[in-house]
CSV table of C-alpha atoms and ligand atoms in Angstrom, one decimal:
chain,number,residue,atom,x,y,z
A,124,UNK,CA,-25.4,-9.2,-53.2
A,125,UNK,CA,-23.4,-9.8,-49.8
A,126,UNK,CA,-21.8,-6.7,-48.4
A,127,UNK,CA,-19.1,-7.6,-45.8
A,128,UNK,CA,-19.0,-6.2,-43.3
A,129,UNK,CA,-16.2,-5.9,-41.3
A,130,UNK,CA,-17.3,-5.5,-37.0
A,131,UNK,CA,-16.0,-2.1,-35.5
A,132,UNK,CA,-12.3,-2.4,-34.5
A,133,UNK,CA,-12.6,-3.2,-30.3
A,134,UNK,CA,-9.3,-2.2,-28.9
A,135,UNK,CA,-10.4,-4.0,-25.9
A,136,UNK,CA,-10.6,-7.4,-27.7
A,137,UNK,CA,-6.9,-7.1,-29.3
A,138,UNK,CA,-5.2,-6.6,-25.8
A,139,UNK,CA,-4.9,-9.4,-24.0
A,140,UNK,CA,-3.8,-9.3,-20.5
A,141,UNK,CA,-1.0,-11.7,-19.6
A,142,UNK,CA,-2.2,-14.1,-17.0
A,143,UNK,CA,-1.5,-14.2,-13.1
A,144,UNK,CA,-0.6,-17.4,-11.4
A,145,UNK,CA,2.0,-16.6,-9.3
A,146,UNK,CA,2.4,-13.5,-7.5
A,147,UNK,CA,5.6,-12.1,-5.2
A,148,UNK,CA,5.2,-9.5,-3.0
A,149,UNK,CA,7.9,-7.5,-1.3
A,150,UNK,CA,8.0,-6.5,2.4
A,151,UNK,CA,6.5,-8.1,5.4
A,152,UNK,CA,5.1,-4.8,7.0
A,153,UNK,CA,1.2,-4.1,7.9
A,154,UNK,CA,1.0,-3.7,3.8
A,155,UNK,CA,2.6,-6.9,2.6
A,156,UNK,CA,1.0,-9.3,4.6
A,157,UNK,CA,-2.4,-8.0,3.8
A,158,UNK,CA,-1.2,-8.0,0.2
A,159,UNK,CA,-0.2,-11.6,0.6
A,160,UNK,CA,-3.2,-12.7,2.5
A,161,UNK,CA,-6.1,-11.5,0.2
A,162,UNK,CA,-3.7,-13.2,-2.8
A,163,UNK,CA,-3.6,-16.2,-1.1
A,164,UNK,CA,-7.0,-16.4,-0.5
A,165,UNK,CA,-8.0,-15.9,-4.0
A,166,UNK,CA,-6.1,-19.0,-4.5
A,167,UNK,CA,-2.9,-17.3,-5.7
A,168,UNK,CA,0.7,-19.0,-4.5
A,169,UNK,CA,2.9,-15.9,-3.1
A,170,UNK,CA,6.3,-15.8,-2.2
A,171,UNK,CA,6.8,-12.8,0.6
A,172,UNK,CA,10.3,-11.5,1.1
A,173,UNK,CA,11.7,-9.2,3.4
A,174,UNK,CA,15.3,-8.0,4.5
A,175,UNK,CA,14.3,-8.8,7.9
A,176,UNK,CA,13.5,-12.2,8.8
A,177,UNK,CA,12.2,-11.6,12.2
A,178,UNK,CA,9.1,-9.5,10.1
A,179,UNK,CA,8.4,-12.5,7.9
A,180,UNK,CA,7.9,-14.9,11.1
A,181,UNK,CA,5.8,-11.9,12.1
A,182,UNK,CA,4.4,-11.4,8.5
A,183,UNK,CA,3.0,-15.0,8.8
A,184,UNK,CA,1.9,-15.0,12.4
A,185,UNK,CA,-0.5,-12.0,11.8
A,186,UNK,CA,-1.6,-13.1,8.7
A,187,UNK,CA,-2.9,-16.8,10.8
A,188,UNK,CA,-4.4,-14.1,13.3
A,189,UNK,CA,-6.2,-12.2,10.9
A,190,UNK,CA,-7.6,-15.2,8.6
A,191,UNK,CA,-9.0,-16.9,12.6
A,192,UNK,CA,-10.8,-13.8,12.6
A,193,UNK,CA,-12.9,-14.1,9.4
A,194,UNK,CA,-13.0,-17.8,10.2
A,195,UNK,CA,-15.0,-16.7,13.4
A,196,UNK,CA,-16.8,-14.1,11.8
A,197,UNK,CA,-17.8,-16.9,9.0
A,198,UNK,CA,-16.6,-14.9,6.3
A,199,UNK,CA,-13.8,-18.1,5.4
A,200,UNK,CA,-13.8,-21.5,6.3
A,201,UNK,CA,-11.2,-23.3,7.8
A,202,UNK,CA,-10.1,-25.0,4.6
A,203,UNK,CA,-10.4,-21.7,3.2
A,204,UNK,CA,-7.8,-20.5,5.4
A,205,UNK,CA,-5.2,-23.4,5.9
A,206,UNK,CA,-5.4,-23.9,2.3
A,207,UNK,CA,-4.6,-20.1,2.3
A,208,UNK,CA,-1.6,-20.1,4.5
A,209,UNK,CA,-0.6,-23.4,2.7
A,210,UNK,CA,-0.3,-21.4,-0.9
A,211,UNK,CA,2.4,-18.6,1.3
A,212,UNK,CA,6.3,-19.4,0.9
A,213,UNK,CA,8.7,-16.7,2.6
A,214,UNK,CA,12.0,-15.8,1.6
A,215,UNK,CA,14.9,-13.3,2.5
A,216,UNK,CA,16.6,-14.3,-1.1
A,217,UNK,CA,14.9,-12.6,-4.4
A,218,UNK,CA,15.9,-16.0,-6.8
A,219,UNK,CA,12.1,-17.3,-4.9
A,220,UNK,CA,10.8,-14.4,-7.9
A,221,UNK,CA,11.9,-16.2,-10.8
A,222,UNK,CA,8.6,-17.7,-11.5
A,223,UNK,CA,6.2,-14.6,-10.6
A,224,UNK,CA,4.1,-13.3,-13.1
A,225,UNK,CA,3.8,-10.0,-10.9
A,226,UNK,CA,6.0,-8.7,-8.3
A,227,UNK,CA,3.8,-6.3,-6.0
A,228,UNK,CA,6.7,-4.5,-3.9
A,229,UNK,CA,5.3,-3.1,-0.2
A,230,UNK,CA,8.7,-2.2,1.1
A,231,UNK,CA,8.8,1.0,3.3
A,232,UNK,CA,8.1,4.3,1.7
A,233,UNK,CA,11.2,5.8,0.4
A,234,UNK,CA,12.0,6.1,-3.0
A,235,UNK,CA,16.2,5.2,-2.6
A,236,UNK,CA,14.7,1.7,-0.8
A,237,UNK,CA,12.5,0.9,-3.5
A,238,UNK,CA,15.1,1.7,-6.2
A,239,UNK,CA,17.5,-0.4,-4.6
A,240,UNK,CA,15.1,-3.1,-4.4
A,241,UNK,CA,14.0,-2.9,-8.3
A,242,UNK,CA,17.7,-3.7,-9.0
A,243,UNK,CA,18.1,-6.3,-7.2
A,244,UNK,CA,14.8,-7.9,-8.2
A,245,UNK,CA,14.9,-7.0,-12.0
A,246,UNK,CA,17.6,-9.4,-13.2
A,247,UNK,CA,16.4,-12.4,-11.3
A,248,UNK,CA,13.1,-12.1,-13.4
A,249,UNK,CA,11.2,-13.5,-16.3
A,250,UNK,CA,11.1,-10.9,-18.8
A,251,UNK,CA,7.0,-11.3,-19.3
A,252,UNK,CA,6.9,-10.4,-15.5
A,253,UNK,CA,4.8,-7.3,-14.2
A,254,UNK,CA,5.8,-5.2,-11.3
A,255,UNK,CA,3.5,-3.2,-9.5
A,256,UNK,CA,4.5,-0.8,-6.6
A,257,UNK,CA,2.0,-0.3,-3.4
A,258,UNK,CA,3.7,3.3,-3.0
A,259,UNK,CA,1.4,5.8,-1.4
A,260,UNK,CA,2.8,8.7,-2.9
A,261,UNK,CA,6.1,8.3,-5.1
A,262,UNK,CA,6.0,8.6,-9.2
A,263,UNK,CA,4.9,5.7,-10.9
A,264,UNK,CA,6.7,7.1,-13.9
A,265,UNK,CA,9.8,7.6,-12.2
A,266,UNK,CA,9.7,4.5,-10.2
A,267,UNK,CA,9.3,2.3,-13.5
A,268,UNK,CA,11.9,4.2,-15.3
A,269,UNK,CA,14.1,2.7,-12.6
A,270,UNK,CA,13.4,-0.7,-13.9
A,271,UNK,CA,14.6,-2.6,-16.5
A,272,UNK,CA,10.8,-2.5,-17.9
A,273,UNK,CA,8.6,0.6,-17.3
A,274,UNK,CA,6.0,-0.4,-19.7
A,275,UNK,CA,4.9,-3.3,-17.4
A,276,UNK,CA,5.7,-1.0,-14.2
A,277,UNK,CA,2.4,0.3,-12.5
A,278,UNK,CA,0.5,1.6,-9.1
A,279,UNK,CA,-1.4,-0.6,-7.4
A,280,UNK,CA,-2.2,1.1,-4.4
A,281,UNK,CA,-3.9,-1.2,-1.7
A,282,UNK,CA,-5.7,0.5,1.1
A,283,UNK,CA,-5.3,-0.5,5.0
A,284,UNK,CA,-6.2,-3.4,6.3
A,285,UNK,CA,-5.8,-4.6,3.3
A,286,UNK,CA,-8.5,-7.7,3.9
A,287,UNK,CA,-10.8,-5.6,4.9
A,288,UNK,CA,-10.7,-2.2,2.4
A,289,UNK,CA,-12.7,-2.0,-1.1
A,290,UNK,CA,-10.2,0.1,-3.2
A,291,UNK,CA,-7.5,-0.1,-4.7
A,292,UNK,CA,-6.4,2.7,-6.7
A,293,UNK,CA,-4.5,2.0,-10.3
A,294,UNK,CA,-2.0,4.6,-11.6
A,295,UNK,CA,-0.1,4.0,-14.5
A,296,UNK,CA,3.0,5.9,-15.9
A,297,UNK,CA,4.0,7.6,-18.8
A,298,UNK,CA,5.3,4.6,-20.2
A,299,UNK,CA,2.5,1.5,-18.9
A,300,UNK,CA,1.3,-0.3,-21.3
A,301,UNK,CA,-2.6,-1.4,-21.8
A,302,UNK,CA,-1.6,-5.2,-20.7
A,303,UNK,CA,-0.2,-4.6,-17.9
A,304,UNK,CA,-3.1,-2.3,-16.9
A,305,UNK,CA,-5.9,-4.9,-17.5
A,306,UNK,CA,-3.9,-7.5,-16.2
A,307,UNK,CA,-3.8,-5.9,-12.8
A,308,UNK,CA,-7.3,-4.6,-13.1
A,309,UNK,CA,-8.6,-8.4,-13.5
A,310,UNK,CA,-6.0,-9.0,-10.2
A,311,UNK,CA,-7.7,-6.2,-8.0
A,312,UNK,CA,-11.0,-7.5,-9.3
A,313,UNK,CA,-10.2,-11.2,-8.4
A,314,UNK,CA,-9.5,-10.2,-5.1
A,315,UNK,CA,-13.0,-8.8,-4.6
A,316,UNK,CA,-11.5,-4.9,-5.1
A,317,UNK,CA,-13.3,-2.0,-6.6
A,318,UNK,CA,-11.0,-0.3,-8.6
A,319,UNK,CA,-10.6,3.3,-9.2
A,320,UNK,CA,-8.1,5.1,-11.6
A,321,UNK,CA,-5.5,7.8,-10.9
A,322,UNK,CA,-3.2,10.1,-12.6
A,323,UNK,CA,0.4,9.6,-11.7
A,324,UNK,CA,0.9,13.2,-9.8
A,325,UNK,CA,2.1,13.2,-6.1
A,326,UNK,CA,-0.3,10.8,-3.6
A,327,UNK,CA,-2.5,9.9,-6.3
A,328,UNK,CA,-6.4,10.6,-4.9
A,329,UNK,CA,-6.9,9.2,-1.4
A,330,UNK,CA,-3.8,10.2,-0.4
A,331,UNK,CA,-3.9,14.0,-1.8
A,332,UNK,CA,-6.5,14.3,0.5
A,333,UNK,CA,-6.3,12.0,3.3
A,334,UNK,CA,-2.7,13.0,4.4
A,335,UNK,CA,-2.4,16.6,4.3
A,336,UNK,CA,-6.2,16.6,6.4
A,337,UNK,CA,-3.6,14.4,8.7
A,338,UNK,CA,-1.1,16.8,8.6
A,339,UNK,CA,-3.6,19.9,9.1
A,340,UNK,CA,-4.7,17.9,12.6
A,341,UNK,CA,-0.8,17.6,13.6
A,342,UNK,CA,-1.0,21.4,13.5
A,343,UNK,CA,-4.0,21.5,15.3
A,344,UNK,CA,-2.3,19.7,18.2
A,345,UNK,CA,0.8,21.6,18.0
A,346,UNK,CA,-0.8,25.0,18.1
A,347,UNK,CA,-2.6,23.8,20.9
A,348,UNK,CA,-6.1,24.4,19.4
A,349,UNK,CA,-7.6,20.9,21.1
A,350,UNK,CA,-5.6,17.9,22.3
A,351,UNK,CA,-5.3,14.5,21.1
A,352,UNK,CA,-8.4,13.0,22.2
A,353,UNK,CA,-10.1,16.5,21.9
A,354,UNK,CA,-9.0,17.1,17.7
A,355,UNK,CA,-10.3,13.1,17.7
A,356,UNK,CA,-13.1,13.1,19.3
A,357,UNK,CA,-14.1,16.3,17.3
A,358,UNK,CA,-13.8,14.6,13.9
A,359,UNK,CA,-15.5,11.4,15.0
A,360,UNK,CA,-18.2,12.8,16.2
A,361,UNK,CA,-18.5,16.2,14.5
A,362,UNK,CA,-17.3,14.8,11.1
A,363,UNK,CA,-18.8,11.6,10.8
A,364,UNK,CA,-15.6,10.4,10.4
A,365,UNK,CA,-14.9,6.5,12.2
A,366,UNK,CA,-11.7,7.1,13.4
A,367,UNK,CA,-10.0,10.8,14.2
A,368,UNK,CA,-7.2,12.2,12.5
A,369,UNK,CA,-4.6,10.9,14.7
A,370,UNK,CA,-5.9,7.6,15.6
A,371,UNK,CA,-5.4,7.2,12.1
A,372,UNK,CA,-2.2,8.7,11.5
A,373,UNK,CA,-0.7,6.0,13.8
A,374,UNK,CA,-2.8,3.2,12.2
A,375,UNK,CA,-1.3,4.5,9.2
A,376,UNK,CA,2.2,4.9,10.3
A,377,UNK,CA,3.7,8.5,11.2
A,378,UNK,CA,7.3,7.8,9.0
A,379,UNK,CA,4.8,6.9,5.6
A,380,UNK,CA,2.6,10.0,7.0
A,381,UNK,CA,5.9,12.0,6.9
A,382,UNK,CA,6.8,10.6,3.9
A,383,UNK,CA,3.7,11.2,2.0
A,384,UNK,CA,3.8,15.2,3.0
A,385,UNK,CA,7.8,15.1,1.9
A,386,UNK,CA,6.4,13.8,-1.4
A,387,UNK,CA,3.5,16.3,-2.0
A,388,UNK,CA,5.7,19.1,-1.0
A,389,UNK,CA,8.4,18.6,-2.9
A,390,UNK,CA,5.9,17.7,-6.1
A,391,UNK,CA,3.7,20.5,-6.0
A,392,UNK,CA,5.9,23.0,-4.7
A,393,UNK,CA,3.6,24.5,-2.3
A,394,UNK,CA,3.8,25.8,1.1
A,395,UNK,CA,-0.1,24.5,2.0
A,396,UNK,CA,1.8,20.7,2.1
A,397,UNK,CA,4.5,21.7,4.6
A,398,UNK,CA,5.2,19.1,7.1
A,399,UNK,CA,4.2,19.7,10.7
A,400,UNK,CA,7.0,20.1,12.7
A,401,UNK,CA,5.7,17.8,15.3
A,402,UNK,CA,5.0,15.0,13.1
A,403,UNK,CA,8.7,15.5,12.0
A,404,UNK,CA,9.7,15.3,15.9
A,405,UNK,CA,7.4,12.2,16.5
A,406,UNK,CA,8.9,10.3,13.4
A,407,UNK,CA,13.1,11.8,14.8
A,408,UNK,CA,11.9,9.7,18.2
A,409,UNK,CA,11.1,6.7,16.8
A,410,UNK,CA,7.2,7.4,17.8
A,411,UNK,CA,5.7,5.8,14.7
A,412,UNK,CA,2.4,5.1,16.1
A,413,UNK,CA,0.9,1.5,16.6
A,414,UNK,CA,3.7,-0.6,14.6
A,415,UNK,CA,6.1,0.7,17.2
A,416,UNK,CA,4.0,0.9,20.2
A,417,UNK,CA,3.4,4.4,20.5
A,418,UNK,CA,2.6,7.4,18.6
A,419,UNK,CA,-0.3,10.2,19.1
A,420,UNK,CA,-0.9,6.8,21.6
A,421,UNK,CA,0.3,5.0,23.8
A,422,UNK,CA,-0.4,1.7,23.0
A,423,UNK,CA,1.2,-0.3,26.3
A,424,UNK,CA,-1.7,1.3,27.6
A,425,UNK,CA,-5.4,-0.4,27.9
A,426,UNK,CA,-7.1,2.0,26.0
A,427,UNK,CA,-4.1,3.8,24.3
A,428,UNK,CA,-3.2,7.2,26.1
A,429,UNK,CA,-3.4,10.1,24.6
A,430,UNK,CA,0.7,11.5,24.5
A,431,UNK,CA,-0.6,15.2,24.6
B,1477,NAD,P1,5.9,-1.2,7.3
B,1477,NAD,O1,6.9,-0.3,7.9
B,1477,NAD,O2,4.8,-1.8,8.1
B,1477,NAD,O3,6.6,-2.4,6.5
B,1477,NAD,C1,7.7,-2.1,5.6
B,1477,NAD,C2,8.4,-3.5,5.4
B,1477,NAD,O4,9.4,-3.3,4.4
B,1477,NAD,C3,9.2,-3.9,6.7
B,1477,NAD,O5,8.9,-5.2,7.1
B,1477,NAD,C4,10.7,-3.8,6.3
B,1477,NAD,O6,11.5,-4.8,6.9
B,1477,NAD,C5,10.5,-4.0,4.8
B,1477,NAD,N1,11.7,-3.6,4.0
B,1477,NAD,C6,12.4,-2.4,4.2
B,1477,NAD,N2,13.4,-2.4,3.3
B,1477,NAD,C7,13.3,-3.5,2.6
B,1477,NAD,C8,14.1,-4.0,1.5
B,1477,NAD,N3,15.2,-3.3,1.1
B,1477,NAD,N4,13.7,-5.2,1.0
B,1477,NAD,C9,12.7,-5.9,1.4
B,1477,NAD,N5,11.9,-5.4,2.5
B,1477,NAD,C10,12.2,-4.2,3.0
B,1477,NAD,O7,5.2,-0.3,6.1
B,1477,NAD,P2,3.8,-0.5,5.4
B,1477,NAD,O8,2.8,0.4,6.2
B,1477,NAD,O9,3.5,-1.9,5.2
B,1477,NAD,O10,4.1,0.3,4.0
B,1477,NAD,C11,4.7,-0.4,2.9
B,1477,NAD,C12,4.3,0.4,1.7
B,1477,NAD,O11,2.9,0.4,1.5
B,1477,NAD,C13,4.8,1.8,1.6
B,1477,NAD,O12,5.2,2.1,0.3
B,1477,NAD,C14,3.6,2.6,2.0
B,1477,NAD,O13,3.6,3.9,1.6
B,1477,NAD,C15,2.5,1.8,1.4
B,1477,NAD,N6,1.2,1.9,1.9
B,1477,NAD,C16,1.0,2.0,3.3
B,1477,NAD,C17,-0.3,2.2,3.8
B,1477,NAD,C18,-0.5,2.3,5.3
B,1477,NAD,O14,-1.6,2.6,5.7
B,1477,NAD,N7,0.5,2.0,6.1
B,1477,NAD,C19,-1.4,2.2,2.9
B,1477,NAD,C20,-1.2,2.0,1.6
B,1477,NAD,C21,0.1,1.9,1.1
């Protein structure tokens, strides 16, 4: 007698991730180009757009810069890299989307910018076409209900310098559906990431933590408990950590630092994520660390400066 049997049901097997051969990526900042440079060098064509076309001509420049540098470190080839920049078209207009299979949007960290930009972006789409935010801290869910298809919305959260950082951090919404979460899994993977999974609540992991340590250090410095090079030179050395607190914050950004600590508080409704009224000052002057030339440094300054 033959019994058949059927094989256990794999849910795995039945999903199948839609591929990715074309990627867009939205933004030109620190974030964006390393986006664009890691897809491009898994052998991915990208279109980058930005508002600004100054920050694409800059976009590209530092993305040439940074690939030299693993050429001379031997990490690419030459080929590797001109064939690289070669696969990188830039664009101001968002019709250069319409044949992306994902969209990965890096613009700068507030929620009314990236809304504004999904709108735009949505109807010059294919409908199969995934979207994935790089937000440090806003709602997956509530970014890809803003969108015209939140079941292929999700987080993929790169970390910076984006060529040279392991993680990437996954966060799907309410509404994200399994495709579109292996699909972006297998990306992160082809571009040599390690993956790890977060709940959509305020700042996801790193940044839950990261950030409001940040914050505490802003405090530190405003109370006048140690100075800049005294609260970074403290956590170098008597953390273990490689760069201080406030190196970092300017390596990072001070406005997406701000913005971060805006997001936790007003997500978790507690005090303990308050924003330091200095980092609040620093971001009202236009002190946004490194990108702008000075921050908790002064970076016209060889070394940087301490400010305080
Ligand atoms: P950035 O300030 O370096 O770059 C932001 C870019 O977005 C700028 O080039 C700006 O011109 C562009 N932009 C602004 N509005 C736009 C619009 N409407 N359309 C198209 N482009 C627009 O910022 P960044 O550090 O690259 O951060 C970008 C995103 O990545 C943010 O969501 C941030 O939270 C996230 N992120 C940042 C870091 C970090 O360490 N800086 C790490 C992980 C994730």
């Amino acid at each position: 007698m033959t019994v058949d049997v059927k094989p256990t049901l794999d849910i795995g097997q039945l999903v199948e991730p839609p591929p990715i051969a074309r990627v867009g990526v939205i933004g030109g900042g620190q974030m964006g180009n390393g986006i664009t440079h890691v897809c491009a060098l898994a052998g991915l064509p990208v279109v980058l757009l930005d508002v600004k076309a100054e920050a694409l001509t800059k976009a590209m420049a530092t993305m040439a810069r940074n690939m030299e540098r693993q050429v001379n470190r031997s990490i690419i080839s030459s080929d590797d890299r001109d064939a690289a920049l070669a696969r990188v078209t830039t664009s101001t207009d968002y019709e250069a989307f319409g044949e992306a299979d994902l969209v990965i949007e890096a613009a700068t960290e507030k929620e009314d910018v990236k809304r504004a930009i999904f709108s735009t972006l949505t109807p010059r789409l294919k409908p199969s076409c995934l979207i994935a935010s790089n937000t440090s801290s806003i709602s997956i869910t509530r970014l890809g209900a803003a969108t015209d298809r939140p079941e292929k919305f999700i987080g993929m959260h790169f970390m910076n310098p984006v060529p040279v950082m392991k993680l990437v951090e996954i966060i799907r919404g309410i509404a994200t559906d399994e495709p579109t979460f292996l699909a972006v899994q297998a990306l992160a993977r082809k571009l040599g990431k390690i993956v790890a999974v977060a709940e959509d609540f305020p700042a996801f992991i790193v940044n839950r933590i990261l950030v409001p340590m940040i914050n505490e250090a802003v405090y530190a410095l405003y109370e006048g408990v140690g100075s800049v090079s005294g609260i970074d030179t403290s956590m170098r050395l008597g953390a273990n950590h490689p760069m201080g607190p406030l190196e970092l914050a300017d390596f990072i950004g001070l406005d997406t630092c701000l913005s971060i600590m805006q997001v936790l508080y007003d997500g978790l409704s507690d005090s303990k994520y308050r924003p330091c009224p200095l980092l609040v000052k620093y971001v009202e002057a236009g002190w946004l660390g490194r990108k702008t030339g000075r921050g908790f440094y002064d970076y016209s300054q060889t070394p940087p400066r301490p400010t305080r």
